[in-house]
PDB file of C-alpha atoms in Angstrom:
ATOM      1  CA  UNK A   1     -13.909   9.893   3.731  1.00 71.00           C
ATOM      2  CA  UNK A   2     -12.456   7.041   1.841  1.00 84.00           C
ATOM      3  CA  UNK A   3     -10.603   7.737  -1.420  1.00 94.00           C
ATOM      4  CA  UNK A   4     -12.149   5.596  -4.547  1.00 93.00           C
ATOM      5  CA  UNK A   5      -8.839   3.749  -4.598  1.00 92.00           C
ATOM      6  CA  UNK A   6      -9.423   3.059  -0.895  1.00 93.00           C
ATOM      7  CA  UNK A   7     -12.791   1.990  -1.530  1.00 94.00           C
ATOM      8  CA  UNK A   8     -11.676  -0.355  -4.374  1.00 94.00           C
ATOM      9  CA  UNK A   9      -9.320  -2.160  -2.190  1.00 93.00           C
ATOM     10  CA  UNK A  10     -11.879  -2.938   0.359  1.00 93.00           C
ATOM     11  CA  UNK A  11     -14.378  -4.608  -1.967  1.00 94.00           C
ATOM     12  CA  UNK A  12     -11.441  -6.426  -3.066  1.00 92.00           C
ATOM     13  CA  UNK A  13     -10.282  -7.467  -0.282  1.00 91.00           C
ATOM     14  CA  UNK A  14     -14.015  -8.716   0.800  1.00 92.00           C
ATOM     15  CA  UNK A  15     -14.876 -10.197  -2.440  1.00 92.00           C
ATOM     16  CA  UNK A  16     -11.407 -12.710  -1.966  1.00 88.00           C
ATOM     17  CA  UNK A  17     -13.825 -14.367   0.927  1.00 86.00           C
ATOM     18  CA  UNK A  18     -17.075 -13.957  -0.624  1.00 87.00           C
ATOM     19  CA  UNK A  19     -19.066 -17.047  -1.844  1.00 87.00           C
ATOM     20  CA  UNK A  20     -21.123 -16.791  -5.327  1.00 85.00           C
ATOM     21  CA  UNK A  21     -24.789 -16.084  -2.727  1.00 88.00           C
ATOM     22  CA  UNK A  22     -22.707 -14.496   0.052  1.00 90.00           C
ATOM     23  CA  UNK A  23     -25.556 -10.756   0.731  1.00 90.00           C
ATOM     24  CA  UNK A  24     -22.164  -8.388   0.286  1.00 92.00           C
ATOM     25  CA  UNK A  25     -21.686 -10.045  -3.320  1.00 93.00           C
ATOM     26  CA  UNK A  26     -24.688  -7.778  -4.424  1.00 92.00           C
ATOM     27  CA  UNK A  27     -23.650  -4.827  -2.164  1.00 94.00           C
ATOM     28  CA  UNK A  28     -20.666  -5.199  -4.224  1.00 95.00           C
ATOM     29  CA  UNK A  29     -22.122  -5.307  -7.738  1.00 94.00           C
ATOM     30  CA  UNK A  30     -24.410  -2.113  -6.955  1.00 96.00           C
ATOM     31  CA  UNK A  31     -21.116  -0.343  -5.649  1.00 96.00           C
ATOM     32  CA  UNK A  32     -19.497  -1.432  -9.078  1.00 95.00           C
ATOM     33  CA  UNK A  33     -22.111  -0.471 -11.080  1.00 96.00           C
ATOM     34  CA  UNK A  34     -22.946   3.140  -9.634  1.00 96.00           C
ATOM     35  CA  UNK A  35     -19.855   4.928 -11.852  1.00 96.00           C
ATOM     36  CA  UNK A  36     -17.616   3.377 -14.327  1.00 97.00           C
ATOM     37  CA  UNK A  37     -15.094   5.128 -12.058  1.00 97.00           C
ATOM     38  CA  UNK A  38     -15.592   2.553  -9.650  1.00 97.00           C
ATOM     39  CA  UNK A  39     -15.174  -0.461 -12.245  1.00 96.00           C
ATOM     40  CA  UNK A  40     -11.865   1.191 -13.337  1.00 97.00           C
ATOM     41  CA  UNK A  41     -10.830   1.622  -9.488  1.00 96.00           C
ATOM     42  CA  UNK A  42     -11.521  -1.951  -9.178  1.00 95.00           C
ATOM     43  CA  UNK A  43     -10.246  -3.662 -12.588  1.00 96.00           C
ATOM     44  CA  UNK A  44      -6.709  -1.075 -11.348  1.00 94.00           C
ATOM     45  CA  UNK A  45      -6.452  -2.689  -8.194  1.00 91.00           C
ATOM     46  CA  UNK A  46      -6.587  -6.231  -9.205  1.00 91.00           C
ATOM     47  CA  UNK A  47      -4.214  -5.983 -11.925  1.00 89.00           C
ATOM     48  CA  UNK A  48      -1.957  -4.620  -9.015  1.00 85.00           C
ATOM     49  CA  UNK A  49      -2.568  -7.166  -7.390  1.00 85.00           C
ATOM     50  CA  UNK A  50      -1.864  -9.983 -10.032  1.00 84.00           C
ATOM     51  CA  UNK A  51       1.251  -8.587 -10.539  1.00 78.00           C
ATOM     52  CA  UNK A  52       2.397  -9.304  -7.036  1.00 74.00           C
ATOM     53  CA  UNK A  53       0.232 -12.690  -6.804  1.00 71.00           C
ATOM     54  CA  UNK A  54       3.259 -14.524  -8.492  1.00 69.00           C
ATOM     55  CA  UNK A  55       6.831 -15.588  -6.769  1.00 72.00           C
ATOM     56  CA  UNK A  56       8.762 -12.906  -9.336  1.00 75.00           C
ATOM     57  CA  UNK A  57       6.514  -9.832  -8.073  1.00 71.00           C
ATOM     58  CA  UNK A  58       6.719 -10.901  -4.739  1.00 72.00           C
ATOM     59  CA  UNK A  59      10.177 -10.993  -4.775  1.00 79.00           C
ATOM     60  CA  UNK A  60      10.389  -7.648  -6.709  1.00 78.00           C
ATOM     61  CA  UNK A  61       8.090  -5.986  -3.514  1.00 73.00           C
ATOM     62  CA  UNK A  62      10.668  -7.536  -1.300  1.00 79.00           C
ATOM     63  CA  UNK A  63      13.569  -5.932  -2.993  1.00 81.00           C
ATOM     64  CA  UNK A  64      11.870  -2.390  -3.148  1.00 82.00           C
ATOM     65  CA  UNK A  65      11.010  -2.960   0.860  1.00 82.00           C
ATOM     66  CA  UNK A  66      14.541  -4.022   1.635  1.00 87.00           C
ATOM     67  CA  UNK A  67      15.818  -0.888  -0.337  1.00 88.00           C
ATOM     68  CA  UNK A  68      14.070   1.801   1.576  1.00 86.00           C
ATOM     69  CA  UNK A  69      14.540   0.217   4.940  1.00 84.00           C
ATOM     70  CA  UNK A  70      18.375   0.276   4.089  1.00 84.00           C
ATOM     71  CA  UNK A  71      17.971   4.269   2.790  1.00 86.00           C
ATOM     72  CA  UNK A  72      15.731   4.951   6.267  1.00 79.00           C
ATOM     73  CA  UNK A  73      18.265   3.151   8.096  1.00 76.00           C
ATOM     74  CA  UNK A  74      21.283   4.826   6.469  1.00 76.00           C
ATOM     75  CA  UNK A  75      19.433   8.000   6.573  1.00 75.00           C
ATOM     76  CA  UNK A  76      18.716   7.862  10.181  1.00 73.00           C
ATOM     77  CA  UNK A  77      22.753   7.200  10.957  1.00 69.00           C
ATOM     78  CA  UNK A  78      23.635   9.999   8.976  1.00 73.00           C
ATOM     79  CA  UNK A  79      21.064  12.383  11.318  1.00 67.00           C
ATOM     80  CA  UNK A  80      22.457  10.663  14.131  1.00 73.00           C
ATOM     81  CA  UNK A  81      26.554  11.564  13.517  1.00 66.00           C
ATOM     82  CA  UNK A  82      25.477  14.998  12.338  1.00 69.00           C
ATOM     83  CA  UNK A  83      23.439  15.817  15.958  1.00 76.00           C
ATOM     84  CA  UNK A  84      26.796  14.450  17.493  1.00 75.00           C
ATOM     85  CA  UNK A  85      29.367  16.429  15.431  1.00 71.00           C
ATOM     86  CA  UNK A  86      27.323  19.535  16.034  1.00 71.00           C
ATOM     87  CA  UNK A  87      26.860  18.753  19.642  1.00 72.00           C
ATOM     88  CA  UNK A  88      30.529  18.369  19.595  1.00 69.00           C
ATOM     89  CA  UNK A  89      30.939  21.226  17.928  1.00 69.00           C
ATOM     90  CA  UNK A  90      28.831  23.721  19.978  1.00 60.00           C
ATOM     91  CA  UNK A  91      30.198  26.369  22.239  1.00 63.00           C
ATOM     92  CA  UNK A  92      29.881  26.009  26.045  1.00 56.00           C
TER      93      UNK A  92
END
Protein backbone atom coordinates (compact mmCIF):
# COMPACT_ATOMS: atom_id res chain seq x y z
CA UNK A 1 0.00 0.00 0.00
CA UNK A 2 1.12 3.42 -0.95
CA UNK A 3 2.10 5.87 1.81
CA UNK A 4 -0.02 9.36 1.58
CA UNK A 5 3.28 11.02 0.74
CA UNK A 6 3.63 8.42 -2.03
CA UNK A 7 0.27 9.02 -3.15
CA UNK A 8 0.81 12.84 -3.21
CA UNK A 9 3.71 12.56 -5.46
CA UNK A 10 1.88 10.61 -8.00
CA UNK A 11 -1.00 13.04 -8.49
CA UNK A 12 1.69 15.45 -8.78
CA UNK A 13 3.53 14.06 -10.98
CA UNK A 14 0.24 13.35 -13.29
CA UNK A 15 -1.28 16.65 -12.80
CA UNK A 16 2.33 18.32 -14.44
CA UNK A 17 0.77 16.64 -17.86
CA UNK A 18 -2.77 17.10 -17.25
CA UNK A 19 -4.82 19.58 -19.41
CA UNK A 20 -7.66 21.85 -17.61
CA UNK A 21 -10.64 18.80 -19.20
CA UNK A 22 -8.04 15.99 -19.11
CA UNK A 23 -10.85 12.78 -17.03
CA UNK A 24 -7.80 12.27 -14.24
CA UNK A 25 -8.11 16.17 -13.44
CA UNK A 26 -11.41 15.21 -11.55
CA UNK A 27 -10.03 11.84 -10.27
CA UNK A 28 -7.60 14.16 -8.85
CA UNK A 29 -9.85 16.77 -7.21
CA UNK A 30 -12.06 13.89 -5.52
CA UNK A 31 -8.65 12.33 -4.23
CA UNK A 32 -7.84 15.94 -2.86
CA UNK A 33 -10.90 16.53 -1.43
CA UNK A 34 -11.57 13.11 0.49
CA UNK A 35 -9.20 14.29 3.76
CA UNK A 36 -7.53 17.52 4.33
CA UNK A 37 -4.64 15.09 4.92
CA UNK A 38 -4.41 14.64 1.39
CA UNK A 39 -4.45 18.55 0.52
CA UNK A 40 -1.60 18.95 3.08
CA UNK A 41 0.30 15.83 1.44
CA UNK A 42 -0.10 17.60 -1.73
CA UNK A 43 0.42 21.50 -0.94
CA UNK A 44 4.00 19.55 1.09
CA UNK A 45 5.09 18.07 -1.94
CA UNK A 46 4.92 20.95 -4.24
CA UNK A 47 6.56 23.32 -2.05
CA UNK A 48 9.37 20.58 -2.19
CA UNK A 49 9.30 20.71 -5.27
CA UNK A 50 9.51 24.58 -5.90
CA UNK A 51 12.33 24.65 -3.92
CA UNK A 52 14.32 22.49 -6.27
CA UNK A 53 12.46 23.98 -9.52
CA UNK A 54 15.10 26.88 -9.47
CA UNK A 55 19.03 26.73 -10.64
CA UNK A 56 20.15 27.46 -6.67
CA UNK A 57 18.09 24.28 -5.34
CA UNK A 58 19.15 22.32 -8.05
CA UNK A 59 22.50 22.96 -7.46
CA UNK A 60 22.05 22.53 -3.64
CA UNK A 61 20.49 18.65 -4.55
CA UNK A 62 23.61 18.24 -6.57
CA UNK A 63 25.93 19.08 -3.78
CA UNK A 64 24.04 16.83 -1.17
CA UNK A 65 24.20 13.87 -4.06
CA UNK A 66 27.86 14.46 -4.69
CA UNK A 67 28.46 14.35 -0.82
CA UNK A 68 27.07 10.97 -0.08
CA UNK A 69 28.41 9.33 -3.17
CA UNK A 70 31.93 10.58 -1.93
CA UNK A 71 31.00 9.16 1.94
CA UNK A 72 29.62 5.66 0.10
CA UNK A 73 32.61 5.69 -1.91
CA UNK A 74 35.06 6.46 0.91
CA UNK A 75 33.11 4.20 3.06
CA UNK A 76 33.28 1.32 0.77
CA UNK A 77 37.42 1.75 0.54
CA UNK A 78 37.65 1.78 4.08
CA UNK A 79 35.58 -1.89 4.18
CA UNK A 80 37.69 -2.86 1.47
CA UNK A 81 41.47 -2.26 3.30
CA UNK A 82 39.95 -3.54 6.52
CA UNK A 83 38.79 -7.21 4.75
CA UNK A 84 42.49 -7.07 3.40
CA UNK A 85 44.38 -6.21 6.64
CA UNK A 86 42.37 -8.86 8.41
CA UNK A 87 42.82 -11.31 5.65
CA UNK A 88 46.39 -10.46 6.05
CA UNK A 89 46.23 -10.78 9.36
CA UNK A 90 44.54 -14.22 9.81
CA UNK A 91 46.25 -17.35 10.90
CA UNK A 92 46.87 -20.19 8.39
Amino acid sequence: MRTLKEEAARWFAEMQHAGADDPVRSRFEAWLAQSPAHARAYAAFDELWSRFDSGAGLEALAAVLEQKRKTAASRKNTHRYLRRRKSKCAPD
